[in-house]
Coordinates of C-alpha atoms and ligand atoms in Angstrom, one line a residue:
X186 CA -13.2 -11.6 -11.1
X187 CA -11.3 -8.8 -12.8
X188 CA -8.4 -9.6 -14.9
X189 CA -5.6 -8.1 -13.6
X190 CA -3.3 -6.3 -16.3
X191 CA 0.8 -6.4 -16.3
X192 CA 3.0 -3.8 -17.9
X193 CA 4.3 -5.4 -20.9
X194 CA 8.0 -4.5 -19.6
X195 CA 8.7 -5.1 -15.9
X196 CA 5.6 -7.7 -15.4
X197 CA 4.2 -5.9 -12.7
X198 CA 0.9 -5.8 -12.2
X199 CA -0.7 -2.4 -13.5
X200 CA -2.5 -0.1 -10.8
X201 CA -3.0 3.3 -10.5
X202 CA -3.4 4.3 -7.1
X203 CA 0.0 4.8 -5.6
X204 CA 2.8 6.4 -8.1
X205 CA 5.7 4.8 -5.8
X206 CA 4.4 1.4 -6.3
X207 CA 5.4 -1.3 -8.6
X208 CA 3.0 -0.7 -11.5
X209 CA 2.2 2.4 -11.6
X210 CA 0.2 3.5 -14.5
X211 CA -1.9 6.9 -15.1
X212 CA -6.2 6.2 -15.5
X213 CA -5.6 7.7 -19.0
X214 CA -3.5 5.1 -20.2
X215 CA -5.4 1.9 -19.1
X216 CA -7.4 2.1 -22.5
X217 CA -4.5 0.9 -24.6
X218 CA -4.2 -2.5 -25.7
X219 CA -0.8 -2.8 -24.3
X220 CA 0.0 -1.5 -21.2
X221 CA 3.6 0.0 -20.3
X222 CA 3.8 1.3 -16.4
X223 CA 5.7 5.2 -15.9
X224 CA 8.6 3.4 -14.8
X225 CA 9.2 1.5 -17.8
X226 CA 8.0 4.2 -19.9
X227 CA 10.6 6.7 -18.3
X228 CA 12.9 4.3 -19.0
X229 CA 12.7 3.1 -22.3
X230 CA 11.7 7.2 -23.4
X231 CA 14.2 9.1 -21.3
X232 CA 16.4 6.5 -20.1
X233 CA 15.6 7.7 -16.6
X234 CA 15.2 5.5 -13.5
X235 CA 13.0 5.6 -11.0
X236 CA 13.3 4.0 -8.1
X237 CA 10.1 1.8 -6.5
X238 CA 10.4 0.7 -3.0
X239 CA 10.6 -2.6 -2.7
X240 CA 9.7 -5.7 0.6
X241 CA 12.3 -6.9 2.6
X242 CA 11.5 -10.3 1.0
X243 CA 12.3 -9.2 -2.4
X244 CA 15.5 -7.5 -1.3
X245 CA 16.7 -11.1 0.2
X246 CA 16.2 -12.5 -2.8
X247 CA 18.4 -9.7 -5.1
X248 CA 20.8 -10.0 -2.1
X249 CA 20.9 -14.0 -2.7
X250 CA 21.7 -13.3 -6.4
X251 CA 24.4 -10.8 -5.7
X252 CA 25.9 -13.2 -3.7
X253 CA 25.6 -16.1 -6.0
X254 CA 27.3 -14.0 -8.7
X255 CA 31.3 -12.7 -9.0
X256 CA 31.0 -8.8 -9.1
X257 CA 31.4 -5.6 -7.8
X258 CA 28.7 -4.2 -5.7
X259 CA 28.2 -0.4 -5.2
X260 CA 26.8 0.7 -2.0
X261 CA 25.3 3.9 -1.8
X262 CA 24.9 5.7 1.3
X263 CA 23.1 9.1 2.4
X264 CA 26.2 10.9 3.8
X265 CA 23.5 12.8 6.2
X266 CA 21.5 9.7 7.3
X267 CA 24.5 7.5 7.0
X268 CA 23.9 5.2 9.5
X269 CA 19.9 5.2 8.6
X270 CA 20.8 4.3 4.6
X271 CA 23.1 1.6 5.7
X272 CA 21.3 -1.7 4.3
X273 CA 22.8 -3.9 7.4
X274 CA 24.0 -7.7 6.4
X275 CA 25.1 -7.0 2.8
X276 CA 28.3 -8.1 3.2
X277 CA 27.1 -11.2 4.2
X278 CA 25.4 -11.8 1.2
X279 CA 28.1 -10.2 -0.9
X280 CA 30.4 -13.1 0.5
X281 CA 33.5 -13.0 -1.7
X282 CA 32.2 -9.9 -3.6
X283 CA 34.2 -7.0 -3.1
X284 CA 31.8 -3.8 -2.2
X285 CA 33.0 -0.3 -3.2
X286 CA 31.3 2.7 -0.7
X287 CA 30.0 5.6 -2.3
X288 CA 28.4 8.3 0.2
X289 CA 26.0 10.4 -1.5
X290 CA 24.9 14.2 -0.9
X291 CA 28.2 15.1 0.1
X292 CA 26.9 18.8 -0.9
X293 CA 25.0 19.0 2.1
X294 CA 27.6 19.0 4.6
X295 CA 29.7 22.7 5.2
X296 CA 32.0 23.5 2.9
X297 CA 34.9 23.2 6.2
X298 CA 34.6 19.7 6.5
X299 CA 37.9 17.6 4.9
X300 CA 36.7 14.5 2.8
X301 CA 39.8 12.4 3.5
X302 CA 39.0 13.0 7.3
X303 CA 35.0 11.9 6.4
X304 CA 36.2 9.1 4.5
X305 CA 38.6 8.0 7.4
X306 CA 35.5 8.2 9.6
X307 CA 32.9 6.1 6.6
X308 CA 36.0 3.5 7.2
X309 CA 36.4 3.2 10.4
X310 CA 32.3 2.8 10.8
X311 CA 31.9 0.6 7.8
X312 CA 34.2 -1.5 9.9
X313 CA 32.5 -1.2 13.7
X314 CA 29.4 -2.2 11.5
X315 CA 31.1 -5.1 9.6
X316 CA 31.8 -3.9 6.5
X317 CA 35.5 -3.8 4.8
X318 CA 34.9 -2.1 1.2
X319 CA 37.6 -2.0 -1.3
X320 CA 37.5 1.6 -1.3
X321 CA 35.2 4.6 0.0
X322 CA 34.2 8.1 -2.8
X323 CA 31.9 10.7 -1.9
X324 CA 29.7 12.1 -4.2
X325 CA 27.2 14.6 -5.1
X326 CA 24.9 12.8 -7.5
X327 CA 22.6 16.1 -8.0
X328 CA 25.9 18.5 -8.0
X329 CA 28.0 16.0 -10.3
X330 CA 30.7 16.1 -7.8
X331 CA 33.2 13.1 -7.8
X332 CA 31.2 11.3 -10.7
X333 CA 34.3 11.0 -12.2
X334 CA 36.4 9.7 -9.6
X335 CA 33.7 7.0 -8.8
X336 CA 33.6 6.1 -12.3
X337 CA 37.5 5.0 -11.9
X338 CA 37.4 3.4 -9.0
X339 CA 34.3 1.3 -10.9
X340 CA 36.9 0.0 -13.1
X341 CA 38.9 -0.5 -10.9
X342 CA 37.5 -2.7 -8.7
X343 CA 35.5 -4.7 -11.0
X344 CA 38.2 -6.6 -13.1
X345 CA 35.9 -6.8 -15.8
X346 CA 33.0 -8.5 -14.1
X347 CA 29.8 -7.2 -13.8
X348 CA 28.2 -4.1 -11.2
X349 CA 25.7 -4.3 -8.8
X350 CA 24.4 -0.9 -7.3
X351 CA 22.5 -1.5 -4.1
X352 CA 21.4 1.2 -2.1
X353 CA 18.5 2.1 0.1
X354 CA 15.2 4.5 -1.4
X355 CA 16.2 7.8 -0.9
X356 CA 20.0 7.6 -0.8
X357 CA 20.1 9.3 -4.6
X358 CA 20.7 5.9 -6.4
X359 CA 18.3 7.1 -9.5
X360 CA 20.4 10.2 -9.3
X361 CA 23.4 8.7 -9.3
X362 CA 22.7 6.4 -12.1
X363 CA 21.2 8.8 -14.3
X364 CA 24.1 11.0 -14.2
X365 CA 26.2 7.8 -14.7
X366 CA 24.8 7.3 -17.7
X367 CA 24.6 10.8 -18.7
X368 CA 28.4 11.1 -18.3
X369 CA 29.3 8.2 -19.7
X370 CA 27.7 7.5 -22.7
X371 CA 26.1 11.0 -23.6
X372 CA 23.3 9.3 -25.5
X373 CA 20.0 7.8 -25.5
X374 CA 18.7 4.5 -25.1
X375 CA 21.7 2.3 -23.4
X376 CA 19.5 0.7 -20.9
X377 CA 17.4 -2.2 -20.6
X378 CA 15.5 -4.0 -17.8
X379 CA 15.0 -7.7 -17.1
X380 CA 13.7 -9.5 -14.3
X381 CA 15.0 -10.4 -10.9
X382 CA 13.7 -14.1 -10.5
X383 CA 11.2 -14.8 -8.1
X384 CA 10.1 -10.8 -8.2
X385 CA 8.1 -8.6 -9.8
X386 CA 10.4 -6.1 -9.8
X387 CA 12.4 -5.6 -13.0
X388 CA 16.3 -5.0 -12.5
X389 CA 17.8 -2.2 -14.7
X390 CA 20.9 -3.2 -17.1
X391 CA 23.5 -0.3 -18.2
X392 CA 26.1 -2.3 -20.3
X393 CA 30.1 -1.8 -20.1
X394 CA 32.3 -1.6 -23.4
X395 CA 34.1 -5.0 -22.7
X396 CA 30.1 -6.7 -22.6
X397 CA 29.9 -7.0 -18.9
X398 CA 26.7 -4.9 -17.4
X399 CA 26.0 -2.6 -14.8
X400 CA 22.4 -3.6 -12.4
X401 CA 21.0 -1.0 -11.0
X402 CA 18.6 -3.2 -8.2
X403 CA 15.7 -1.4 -6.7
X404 CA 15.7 0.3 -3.6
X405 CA 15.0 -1.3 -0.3
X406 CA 12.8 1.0 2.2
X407 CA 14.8 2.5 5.1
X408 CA 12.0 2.1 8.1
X409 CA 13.3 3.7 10.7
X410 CA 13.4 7.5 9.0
X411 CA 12.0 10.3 10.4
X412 CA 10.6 10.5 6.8
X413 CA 7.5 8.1 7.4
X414 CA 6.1 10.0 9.9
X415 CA 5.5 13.7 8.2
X416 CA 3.6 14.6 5.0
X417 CA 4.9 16.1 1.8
X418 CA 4.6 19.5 2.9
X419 CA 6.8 19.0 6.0
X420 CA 9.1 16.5 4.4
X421 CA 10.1 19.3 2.4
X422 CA 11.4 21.6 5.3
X423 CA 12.9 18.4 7.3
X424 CA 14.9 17.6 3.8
X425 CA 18.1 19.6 3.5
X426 CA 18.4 21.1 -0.2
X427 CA 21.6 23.3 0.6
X428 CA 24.9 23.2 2.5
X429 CA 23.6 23.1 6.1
X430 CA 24.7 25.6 8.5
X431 CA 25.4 24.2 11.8
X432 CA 23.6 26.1 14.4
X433 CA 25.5 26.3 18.4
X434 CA 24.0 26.4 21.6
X435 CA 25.3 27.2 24.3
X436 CA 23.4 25.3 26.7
X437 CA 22.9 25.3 30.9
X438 CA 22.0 22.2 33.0
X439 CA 18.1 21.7 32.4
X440 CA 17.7 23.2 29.7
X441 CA 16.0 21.8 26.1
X442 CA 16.1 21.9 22.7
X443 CA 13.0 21.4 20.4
X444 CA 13.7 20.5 16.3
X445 CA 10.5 21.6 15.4
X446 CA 7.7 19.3 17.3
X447 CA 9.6 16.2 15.9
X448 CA 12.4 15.8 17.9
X449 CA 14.0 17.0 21.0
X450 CA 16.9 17.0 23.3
X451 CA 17.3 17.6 27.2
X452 CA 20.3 18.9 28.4
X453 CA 20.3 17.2 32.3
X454 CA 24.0 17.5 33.9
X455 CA 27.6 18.5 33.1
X456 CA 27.9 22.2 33.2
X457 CA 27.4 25.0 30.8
X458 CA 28.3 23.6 27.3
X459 CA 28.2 23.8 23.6
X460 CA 26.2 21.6 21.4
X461 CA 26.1 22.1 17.5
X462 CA 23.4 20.8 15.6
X463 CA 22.8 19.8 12.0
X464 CA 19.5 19.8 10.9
X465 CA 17.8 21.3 7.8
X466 CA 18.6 24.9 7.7
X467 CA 14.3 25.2 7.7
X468 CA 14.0 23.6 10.5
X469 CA 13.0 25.5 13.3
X470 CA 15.2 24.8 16.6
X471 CA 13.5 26.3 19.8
X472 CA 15.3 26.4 23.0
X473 CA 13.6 26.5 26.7
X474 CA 13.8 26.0 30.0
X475 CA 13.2 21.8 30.7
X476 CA 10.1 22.2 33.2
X477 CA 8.5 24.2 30.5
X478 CA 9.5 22.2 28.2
X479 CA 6.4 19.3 28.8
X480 CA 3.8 22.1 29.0
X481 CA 5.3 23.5 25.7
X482 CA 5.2 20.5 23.9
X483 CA 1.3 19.8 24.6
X484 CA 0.3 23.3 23.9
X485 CA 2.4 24.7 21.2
X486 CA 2.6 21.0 18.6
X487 CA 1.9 21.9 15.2
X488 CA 2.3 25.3 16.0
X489 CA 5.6 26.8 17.7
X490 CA 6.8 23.7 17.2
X491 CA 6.3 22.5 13.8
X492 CA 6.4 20.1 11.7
X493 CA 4.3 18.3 12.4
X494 CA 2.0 21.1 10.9
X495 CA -1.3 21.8 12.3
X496 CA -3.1 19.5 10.5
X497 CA -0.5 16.5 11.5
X498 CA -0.1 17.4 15.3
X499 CA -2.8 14.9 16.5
X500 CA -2.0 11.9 15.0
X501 CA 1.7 12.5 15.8
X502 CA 2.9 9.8 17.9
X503 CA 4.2 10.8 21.0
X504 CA 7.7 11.1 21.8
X505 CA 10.0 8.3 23.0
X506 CA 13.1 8.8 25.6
X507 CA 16.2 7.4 25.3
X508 CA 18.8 8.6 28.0
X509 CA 22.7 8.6 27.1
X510 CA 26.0 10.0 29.3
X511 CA 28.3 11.2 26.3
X512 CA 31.5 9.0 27.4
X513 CA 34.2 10.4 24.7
X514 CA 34.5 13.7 23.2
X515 CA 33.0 14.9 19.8
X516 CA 29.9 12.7 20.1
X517 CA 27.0 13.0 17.8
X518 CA 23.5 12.1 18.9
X519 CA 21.5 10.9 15.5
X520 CA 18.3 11.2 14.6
X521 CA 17.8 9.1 12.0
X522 CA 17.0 10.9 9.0
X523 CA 16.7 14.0 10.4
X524 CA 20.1 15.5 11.5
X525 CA 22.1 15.1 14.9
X526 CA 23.8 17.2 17.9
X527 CA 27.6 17.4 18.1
X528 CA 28.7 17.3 21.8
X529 CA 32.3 18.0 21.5
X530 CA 33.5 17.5 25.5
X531 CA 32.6 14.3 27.4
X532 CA 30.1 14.1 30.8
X533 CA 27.3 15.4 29.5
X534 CA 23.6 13.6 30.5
X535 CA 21.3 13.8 28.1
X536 CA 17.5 12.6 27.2
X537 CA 16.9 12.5 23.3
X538 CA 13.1 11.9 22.5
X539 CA 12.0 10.9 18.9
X540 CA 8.7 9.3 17.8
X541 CA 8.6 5.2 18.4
X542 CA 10.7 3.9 15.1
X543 CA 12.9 6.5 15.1
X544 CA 16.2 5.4 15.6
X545 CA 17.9 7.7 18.4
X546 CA 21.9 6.5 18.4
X547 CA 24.8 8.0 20.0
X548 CA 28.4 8.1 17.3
X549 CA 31.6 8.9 16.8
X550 CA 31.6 12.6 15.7
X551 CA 31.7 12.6 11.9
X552 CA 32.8 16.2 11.3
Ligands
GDP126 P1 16.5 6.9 -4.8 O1 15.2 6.7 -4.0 O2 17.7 6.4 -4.0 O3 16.5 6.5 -6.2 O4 16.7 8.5 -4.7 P2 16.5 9.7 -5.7 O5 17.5 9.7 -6.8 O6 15.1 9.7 -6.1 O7 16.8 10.9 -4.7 C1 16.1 11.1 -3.5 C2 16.2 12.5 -3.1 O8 17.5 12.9 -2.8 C3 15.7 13.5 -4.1 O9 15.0 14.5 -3.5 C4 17.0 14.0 -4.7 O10 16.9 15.3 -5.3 C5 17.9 14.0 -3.5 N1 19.3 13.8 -3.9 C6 19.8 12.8 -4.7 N2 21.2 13.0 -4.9 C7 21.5 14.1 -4.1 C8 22.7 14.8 -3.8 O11 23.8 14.4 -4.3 N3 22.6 15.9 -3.0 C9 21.4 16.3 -2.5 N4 21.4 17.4 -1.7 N5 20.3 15.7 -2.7 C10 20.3 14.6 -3.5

């Protein structure tokens, strides 16, 4: 049997076939006597982490030790697939532990919208969900806005103790952490990993002046994204880089909207209305009439309405319904991970069709 190899600094056991797994080492470097995966090597060369998805299994464990500890957690959030990112049940495990609420790529969102009216809203659905943190920040991890502001409310809230930041993949939490070290320490070499018992994965330690130490725990895989069901190329255009411009339609009875081929909404009763949609400014929106709108869809996949591109249309999975009456006024319909539709009167009927695993869920308008 072949011996398997583990990287001399997390313990995971070496592979080079998939560079977001645990383990990940380039063919070239498998000669060497002592092997060090990229992760590790990032991080004890560049003090950069990268985040590697981790099970569900894994995450109950670090959860189990966060709760077993006295500290601050940090939970990060992707402001534009907030309720996606989420990481249901921490506070569960956090038991006693108070848990600070950072909401990440705040840069996305138009410049009109009023963070202490999106940080009312992050409270008042932290709390439908559960969830009463200490206090909320929003951030821009890539843009370095409200680093600084986080950074206080860190010390703040942690008395001393130790931080745990918690976060799902994708929500920015190497970002954030590399530019929490950049700011503030301005040097090299402050971090050090160690192991979370009973994993293979390696926890990342930042230590504070006063000896306590920030963990950085890996990321835990949000499943129900969009994300897992398009390829590089089209994750690309469904993945806002830039403020996003909110696109209005002005819509009749009957009438549908395609994102792309990935998503789509049917407008079925209450009267000529507006609905504004967020979405990836790449994303192509395409508007028809709703008994075209079947006939549409089969012919025109990958091509009018893409992504899925051409090459991804057929083993798209087909569309799933899921029919809502907007009860209260400024309503957004999510799709998770890939924008939503504000309705902004109440009455309307709508269908919203995603691919099975994609979470479809009507909420409180959040701008
Ligand atoms: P992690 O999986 O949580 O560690 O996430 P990463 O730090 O690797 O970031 C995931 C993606 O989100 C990358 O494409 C980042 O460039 C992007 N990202 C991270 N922070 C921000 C942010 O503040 N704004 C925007 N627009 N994108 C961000």
């Amino acid at each position: 049997m072949e011996q398997q190899i583990r990287c001399i600094g997390c313990g995971a056991i070496i592979q080079s076939e998939d560079e977001t797994k645990p383990g990940y080492a380039p063919k070239s470097v498998l000669e060497k006597e002592e092997i060090i995966c990229q992760r590790c090597f990032r991080l004890k060369h560049y003090n950069e982490v990268q985040d590697i998805p981790l099970t569900d299994d894994d995450f109950l464990k670090i959860l189990h030790r966060i709760g077993q500890s006295e500290a601050l957690v940090v939970k990060i959030v992707d402001i534009f697939d907030f309720n996606g990112s989420w990481l249901p049940g921490l506070h569960r495990f956090a038991v006693n532990n108070p848990i600070l609420l950072v909401g990440n790529k705040v840069d996305l969102l138009p410049k009109s919208v009023k963070y202490p009216k999106l940080i009312h809203w992050m409270k008042q659905t932290a709390n439908d969900l559960g969830l009463k943190p200490v206090d909320i920040c929003l951030v821009s991890a890539v843009k370095g806005i409200g680093m600084a502001k986080v950074m206080e409310a860190i010390e703040t809230y942690r008395f001393g103790k130790d931080v745990y930041v918690v976060g799902c993949t994708n929500v920015g939490k190497s970002t954030f952490i590399n530019r929490l070290i950049e700011e503030a320490t301005g040097k090299g070499n402050v971090i050090t990993t160690s192991y979370f018992p009973g994993t293979t994965l390696d926890i990342i330690e930042i230590p504070f002046d006063d000896g306590a130490t920030l963990y950085d725990t890996p990321g835990i895989i949000n499943h129900h994204q969009m994300a897992h069901f398009v390829d590089k190329k089209d994750l690309k255009i469904i993945t806002p880089k830039r403020e996003i411009h909110p696109r209005v339609y002005q819509l009749n009875e009957r009438q549908t909207l395609f994102f792309g081929g990935l998503a789509r909404l049917d407008y079925i009763k209450g009267g000529r209305r507006s609905f504004v949609c967020y979405f990836s400014n790449e994303l192509l929106i395409h508007r028809t009439k709703l008994e075209k709108a079947d006939a549409l869809y089969a012919s025109q996949l990958g091509e009018l309405l893409s992504p899925p591109n051409r090459h991804y249309a057929e083993q798209f999975p087909p569309l799933e319904a899921h029919t809502f009456t907007i009860k209260e006024r400024k309503t957004d319909i999510v799709f998770s991970g890939l924008g939503w539709v504000t309705c902004n009167e109440p009455g309307a009927q709508v269908t919203a069709y995603a691919p099975k695993g994609v979470d479809i869920l009507i909420r409180k308008s959040l701008i």
